mmCIF file of C-alpha atoms and ligand atoms in Angstrom:
data_model
loop_
_atom_site.group_PDB
_atom_site.id
_atom_site.type_symbol
_atom_site.label_atom_id
_atom_site.label_comp_id
_atom_site.label_asym_id
_atom_site.label_seq_id
_atom_site.Cartn_x
_atom_site.Cartn_y
_atom_site.Cartn_z
ATOM 1 C CA UNK A 1 -40.054 137.099 142.854
ATOM 2 C CA UNK A 2 -37.264 134.376 142.191
ATOM 3 C CA UNK A 3 -34.080 134.379 144.446
ATOM 4 C CA UNK A 4 -31.103 136.314 143.269
ATOM 5 C CA UNK A 5 -27.840 134.762 142.758
ATOM 6 C CA UNK A 6 -26.573 135.505 146.061
ATOM 7 C CA UNK A 7 -29.424 133.710 147.877
ATOM 8 C CA UNK A 8 -29.092 130.838 145.545
ATOM 9 C CA UNK A 9 -25.471 130.651 146.518
ATOM 10 C CA UNK A 10 -26.378 131.028 150.201
ATOM 11 C CA UNK A 11 -29.011 128.124 149.934
ATOM 12 C CA UNK A 12 -26.318 125.855 148.126
ATOM 13 C CA UNK A 13 -23.557 126.565 150.517
ATOM 14 C CA UNK A 14 -26.102 125.932 153.389
ATOM 15 C CA UNK A 15 -27.294 122.529 152.053
ATOM 16 C CA UNK A 16 -23.526 121.403 151.456
ATOM 17 C CA UNK A 17 -22.784 122.376 155.031
ATOM 18 C CA UNK A 18 -25.394 120.550 156.520
ATOM 19 C CA UNK A 19 -24.974 117.640 154.269
ATOM 20 C CA UNK A 20 -21.758 117.485 152.993
ATOM 21 C CA UNK A 21 -21.691 113.831 151.975
ATOM 22 C CA UNK A 22 -24.980 112.606 151.606
ATOM 23 C CA UNK A 23 -25.719 108.984 151.463
ATOM 24 C CA UNK A 24 -29.085 106.910 150.399
ATOM 25 C CA UNK A 25 -30.675 105.771 153.551
ATOM 26 C CA UNK A 26 -32.748 102.945 151.820
ATOM 27 C CA UNK A 27 -30.907 99.729 152.145
ATOM 28 C CA UNK A 28 -30.610 97.205 148.978
ATOM 29 C CA UNK A 29 -28.045 94.956 147.544
ATOM 30 C CA UNK A 30 -28.826 95.195 143.925
ATOM 31 C CA UNK A 31 -31.299 96.963 141.364
ATOM 32 C CA UNK A 32 -34.290 94.431 142.069
ATOM 33 C CA UNK A 33 -34.138 95.357 145.837
ATOM 34 C CA UNK A 34 -33.801 99.058 145.171
ATOM 35 C CA UNK A 35 -36.786 99.289 142.947
ATOM 36 C CA UNK A 36 -38.854 97.240 145.335
ATOM 37 C CA UNK A 37 -37.564 99.542 148.372
ATOM 38 C CA UNK A 38 -38.291 102.704 146.400
ATOM 39 C CA UNK A 39 -41.938 101.428 145.615
ATOM 40 C CA UNK A 40 -42.539 100.817 149.594
ATOM 41 C CA UNK A 41 -40.902 104.115 150.514
ATOM 42 C CA UNK A 42 -44.166 106.289 149.599
ATOM 43 C CA UNK A 43 -45.586 108.154 152.807
ATOM 44 C CA UNK A 44 -43.280 106.370 155.117
ATOM 45 C CA UNK A 45 -39.759 106.617 156.388
ATOM 46 C CA UNK A 46 -36.805 104.921 155.024
ATOM 47 C CA UNK A 47 -36.159 103.324 158.439
ATOM 48 C CA UNK A 48 -39.414 101.738 158.166
ATOM 49 C CA UNK A 49 -38.831 100.511 154.790
ATOM 50 C CA UNK A 50 -35.428 98.991 155.852
ATOM 51 C CA UNK A 51 -37.079 97.192 158.782
ATOM 52 C CA UNK A 52 -39.635 95.199 156.517
ATOM 53 C CA UNK A 53 -37.276 94.627 153.803
ATOM 54 C CA UNK A 54 -34.885 92.786 155.782
ATOM 55 C CA UNK A 55 -37.369 90.299 156.428
ATOM 56 C CA UNK A 56 -39.007 90.732 152.860
ATOM 57 C CA UNK A 57 -35.551 90.085 150.943
ATOM 58 C CA UNK A 58 -34.443 87.394 153.037
ATOM 59 C CA UNK A 59 -37.609 85.356 152.450
ATOM 60 C CA UNK A 60 -38.157 86.443 148.917
ATOM 61 C CA UNK A 61 -34.546 87.394 147.442
ATOM 62 C CA UNK A 62 -35.539 87.624 143.689
ATOM 63 C CA UNK A 63 -38.545 88.731 141.230
ATOM 64 C CA UNK A 64 -39.319 85.003 140.852
ATOM 65 C CA UNK A 65 -39.824 84.203 144.369
ATOM 66 C CA UNK A 66 -41.691 87.528 145.300
ATOM 67 C CA UNK A 67 -44.045 87.166 142.245
ATOM 68 C CA UNK A 68 -45.155 83.749 143.545
ATOM 69 C CA UNK A 69 -45.591 84.853 147.077
ATOM 70 C CA UNK A 70 -49.134 85.028 148.488
ATOM 71 C CA UNK A 71 -50.868 88.313 149.068
ATOM 72 C CA UNK A 72 -51.444 87.373 152.646
ATOM 73 C CA UNK A 73 -47.807 86.649 153.495
ATOM 74 C CA UNK A 74 -46.692 89.990 151.931
ATOM 75 C CA UNK A 75 -49.350 91.888 153.556
ATOM 76 C CA UNK A 76 -48.292 90.535 157.068
ATOM 77 C CA UNK A 77 -44.696 91.596 156.201
ATOM 78 C CA UNK A 78 -45.706 95.225 154.921
ATOM 79 C CA UNK A 79 -48.378 95.808 157.668
ATOM 80 C CA UNK A 80 -46.129 98.084 159.507
ATOM 81 C CA UNK A 81 -46.155 100.603 156.523
ATOM 82 C CA UNK A 82 -48.815 102.751 155.395
ATOM 83 C CA UNK A 83 -50.681 101.787 152.404
ATOM 84 C CA UNK A 84 -49.512 98.214 152.871
ATOM 85 C CA UNK A 85 -52.269 96.473 150.793
ATOM 86 C CA UNK A 86 -51.651 98.678 147.715
ATOM 87 C CA UNK A 87 -47.998 98.392 148.080
ATOM 88 C CA UNK A 88 -48.502 94.521 148.473
ATOM 89 C CA UNK A 89 -50.433 94.556 145.067
ATOM 90 C CA UNK A 90 -47.878 96.787 143.606
ATOM 91 C CA UNK A 91 -44.718 94.825 144.236
ATOM 92 C CA UNK A 92 -46.110 91.564 143.388
ATOM 93 C CA UNK A 93 -47.433 93.099 140.013
ATOM 94 C CA UNK A 94 -44.030 94.519 139.691
ATOM 95 C CA UNK A 95 -42.199 91.320 140.504
ATOM 96 C CA UNK A 96 -44.306 89.295 138.212
ATOM 97 C CA UNK A 97 -43.127 91.519 135.269
ATOM 98 C CA UNK A 98 -39.573 91.510 136.459
ATOM 99 C CA UNK A 99 -39.604 87.677 136.703
ATOM 100 C CA UNK A 100 -39.795 87.712 133.070
ATOM 101 C CA UNK A 101 -37.966 90.656 131.896
ATOM 102 C CA UNK A 102 -34.515 91.756 133.160
ATOM 103 C CA UNK A 103 -34.463 95.392 134.521
ATOM 104 C CA UNK A 104 -32.922 97.698 132.066
ATOM 105 C CA UNK A 105 -31.744 101.056 133.443
ATOM 106 C CA UNK A 106 -33.272 102.975 130.829
ATOM 107 C CA UNK A 107 -35.989 105.644 131.456
ATOM 108 C CA UNK A 108 -38.579 104.237 129.012
ATOM 109 C CA UNK A 109 -38.103 100.934 130.312
ATOM 110 C CA UNK A 110 -38.325 102.022 133.973
ATOM 111 C CA UNK A 111 -41.421 104.220 133.328
ATOM 112 C CA UNK A 112 -43.266 101.398 131.582
ATOM 113 C CA UNK A 113 -43.068 99.108 134.803
ATOM 114 C CA UNK A 114 -46.222 98.852 136.987
ATOM 115 C CA UNK A 115 -46.266 101.506 139.549
ATOM 116 C CA UNK A 116 -43.019 103.187 138.679
ATOM 117 C CA UNK A 117 -43.100 106.817 137.518
ATOM 118 C CA UNK A 118 -40.435 109.564 136.751
ATOM 119 C CA UNK A 119 -39.219 110.016 140.467
ATOM 120 C CA UNK A 120 -38.467 106.521 140.693
ATOM 121 C CA UNK A 121 -36.756 106.320 137.538
ATOM 122 C CA UNK A 122 -34.625 109.167 137.922
ATOM 123 C CA UNK A 123 -33.395 107.879 141.440
ATOM 124 C CA UNK A 124 -32.619 104.531 139.643
ATOM 125 C CA UNK A 125 -30.618 106.251 136.892
ATOM 126 C CA UNK A 126 -28.928 108.633 138.840
ATOM 127 C CA UNK A 127 -27.969 106.544 141.632
ATOM 128 C CA UNK A 128 -26.468 103.966 139.552
ATOM 129 C CA UNK A 129 -24.396 106.387 137.623
ATOM 130 C CA UNK A 130 -26.342 105.832 134.402
ATOM 131 C CA UNK A 131 -27.110 109.769 133.904
ATOM 132 C CA UNK A 132 -27.462 112.691 136.116
ATOM 133 C CA UNK A 133 -31.052 113.073 136.983
ATOM 134 C CA UNK A 134 -32.796 115.202 139.727
ATOM 135 C CA UNK A 135 -35.736 113.211 141.268
ATOM 136 C CA UNK A 136 -38.310 115.537 142.732
ATOM 137 C CA UNK A 137 -40.549 114.286 145.805
ATOM 138 C CA UNK A 138 -42.857 116.217 147.803
ATOM 139 C CA UNK A 139 -40.130 117.262 150.207
ATOM 140 C CA UNK A 140 -38.003 118.699 147.535
ATOM 141 C CA UNK A 141 -41.084 120.313 145.901
ATOM 142 C CA UNK A 142 -42.024 121.966 149.323
ATOM 143 C CA UNK A 143 -38.568 123.344 149.764
ATOM 144 C CA UNK A 144 -38.311 124.519 146.341
ATOM 145 C CA UNK A 145 -41.637 126.444 146.616
ATOM 146 C CA UNK A 146 -40.945 128.005 150.027
ATOM 147 C CA UNK A 147 -37.746 129.485 148.949
ATOM 148 C CA UNK A 148 -39.424 130.652 145.670
ATOM 149 C CA UNK A 149 -37.147 128.667 143.297
ATOM 150 C CA UNK A 150 -40.515 127.907 141.720
ATOM 151 C CA UNK A 151 -44.047 129.603 141.882
ATOM 152 C CA UNK A 152 -46.680 128.155 143.974
ATOM 153 C CA UNK A 153 -48.874 125.943 141.601
ATOM 154 C CA UNK A 154 -45.811 124.769 139.621
ATOM 155 C CA UNK A 155 -45.753 121.442 138.244
ATOM 156 C CA UNK A 156 -42.946 119.013 139.155
ATOM 157 C CA UNK A 157 -41.557 119.296 135.876
ATOM 158 C CA UNK A 158 -41.131 123.148 136.212
ATOM 159 C CA UNK A 159 -39.813 122.570 139.803
ATOM 160 C CA UNK A 160 -37.370 120.170 138.280
ATOM 161 C CA UNK A 161 -36.079 122.224 135.584
ATOM 162 C CA UNK A 162 -35.786 125.308 137.810
ATOM 163 C CA UNK A 163 -33.836 123.453 140.391
ATOM 164 C CA UNK A 164 -31.676 121.848 137.588
ATOM 165 C CA UNK A 165 -30.788 125.265 136.332
ATOM 166 C CA UNK A 166 -29.622 126.524 139.611
ATOM 167 C CA UNK A 167 -27.814 123.422 141.015
ATOM 168 C CA UNK A 168 -26.092 122.506 137.437
ATOM 169 C CA UNK A 169 -24.820 119.061 138.296
ATOM 170 C CA UNK A 170 -24.172 116.199 140.861
ATOM 171 C CA UNK A 171 -28.036 116.115 141.205
ATOM 172 C CA UNK A 172 -28.195 112.760 142.815
ATOM 173 C CA UNK A 173 -26.181 114.425 145.649
ATOM 174 C CA UNK A 174 -28.482 117.491 145.462
ATOM 175 C CA UNK A 175 -31.541 114.980 145.576
ATOM 176 C CA UNK A 176 -30.239 113.533 148.830
ATOM 177 C CA UNK A 177 -29.496 116.785 150.505
ATOM 178 C CA UNK A 178 -32.711 118.308 149.653
ATOM 179 C CA UNK A 179 -34.683 115.493 150.742
ATOM 180 C CA UNK A 180 -32.874 115.352 154.216
ATOM 181 C CA UNK A 181 -33.358 119.294 154.430
ATOM 182 C CA UNK A 182 -37.286 118.740 153.838
ATOM 183 C CA UNK A 183 -37.584 115.983 156.004
ATOM 184 C CA UNK A 184 -35.194 117.490 159.054
ATOM 185 C CA UNK A 185 -35.706 120.995 158.775
ATOM 186 C CA UNK A 186 -38.114 122.416 156.270
ATOM 187 C CA UNK A 187 -40.673 120.009 157.301
ATOM 188 C CA UNK A 188 -44.191 120.097 155.926
ATOM 189 C CA UNK A 189 -45.654 120.788 159.429
ATOM 190 C CA UNK A 190 -43.913 123.354 161.663
ATOM 191 C CA UNK A 191 -40.753 123.956 159.650
ATOM 192 C CA UNK A 192 -37.765 124.623 161.942
ATOM 193 C CA UNK A 193 -37.202 128.140 160.678
ATOM 194 C CA UNK A 194 -35.904 129.470 163.932
ATOM 195 C CA UNK A 195 -32.833 127.157 163.352
ATOM 196 C CA UNK A 196 -32.587 127.624 159.676
ATOM 197 C CA UNK A 197 -29.697 129.675 158.550
ATOM 198 C CA UNK A 198 -31.890 130.645 155.494
ATOM 199 C CA UNK A 199 -34.715 132.451 157.816
ATOM 200 C CA UNK A 200 -33.299 135.913 157.218
ATOM 201 C CA UNK A 201 -33.668 135.586 153.468
ATOM 202 C CA UNK A 202 -36.160 133.042 152.968
ATOM 203 C CA UNK A 203 -39.490 133.964 150.834
ATOM 204 C CA UNK A 204 -41.592 131.808 153.057
ATOM 205 C CA UNK A 205 -40.592 133.762 156.142
ATOM 206 C CA UNK A 206 -40.540 137.290 154.679
ATOM 207 C CA UNK A 207 -42.205 137.172 151.199
ATOM 208 C CA UNK A 208 -39.241 138.780 149.716
HETATM 209 S S1 SF4 B 1 -36.500 129.430 156.622
HETATM 210 FE FE1 SF4 B 1 -38.208 127.951 157.299
HETATM 211 S S2 SF4 B 1 -39.183 127.761 155.218
HETATM 212 FE FE2 SF4 B 1 -37.351 128.790 154.734
HETATM 213 S S3 SF4 B 1 -36.055 127.260 153.798
HETATM 214 FE FE3 SF4 B 1 -35.474 127.525 156.197
HETATM 215 S S4 SF4 B 1 -36.916 126.012 157.315
HETATM 216 FE FE4 SF4 B 1 -37.545 126.391 155.114
#
């Protein structure tokens, strides 16, 4: 059963109370650094990415420089991150393309880049104020499913559309709120339902 209007209001109010002015936690100085940082952020923390990108961007400040780096050198920098071999391959491939093509903040262009999908494109577009997009990642999908905003088994596309219909606008801010909530409270393992103000009305807890 979908949450009623009151439950949706309580959900939104609680997330605003927890995260009134959410800010991105990945650090970058330009769109090139941003797209590389997002590419490195899969299955790790933003804190870990910021640590390696501080060194990476000081040694390889643009696409041209990074495209010419050796795999071994980049692997040694990315080593603290999970999937560091795959990520090395991806960011060198991405940089090789961007060394010859200026980044266009357009969905079609972004989604045509090596290793870039809808989620990364949505973050790039909304965080750079090009268009209001709601990027869905695993944390956000989990929160939406637990609160019955979408049914179990729903595609990311359905989850995105259901959330957009409830949140209405300012999707970049909602993305940041939802992702923080999923990382800090509605965690994948052992969600902190005992401290969550939604526990009295949450589908995950009560099945109502
Ligand atoms: S009550 Fe638990 S499952 Fe429901 S939103 Fe809160 S943390 Fe997530």
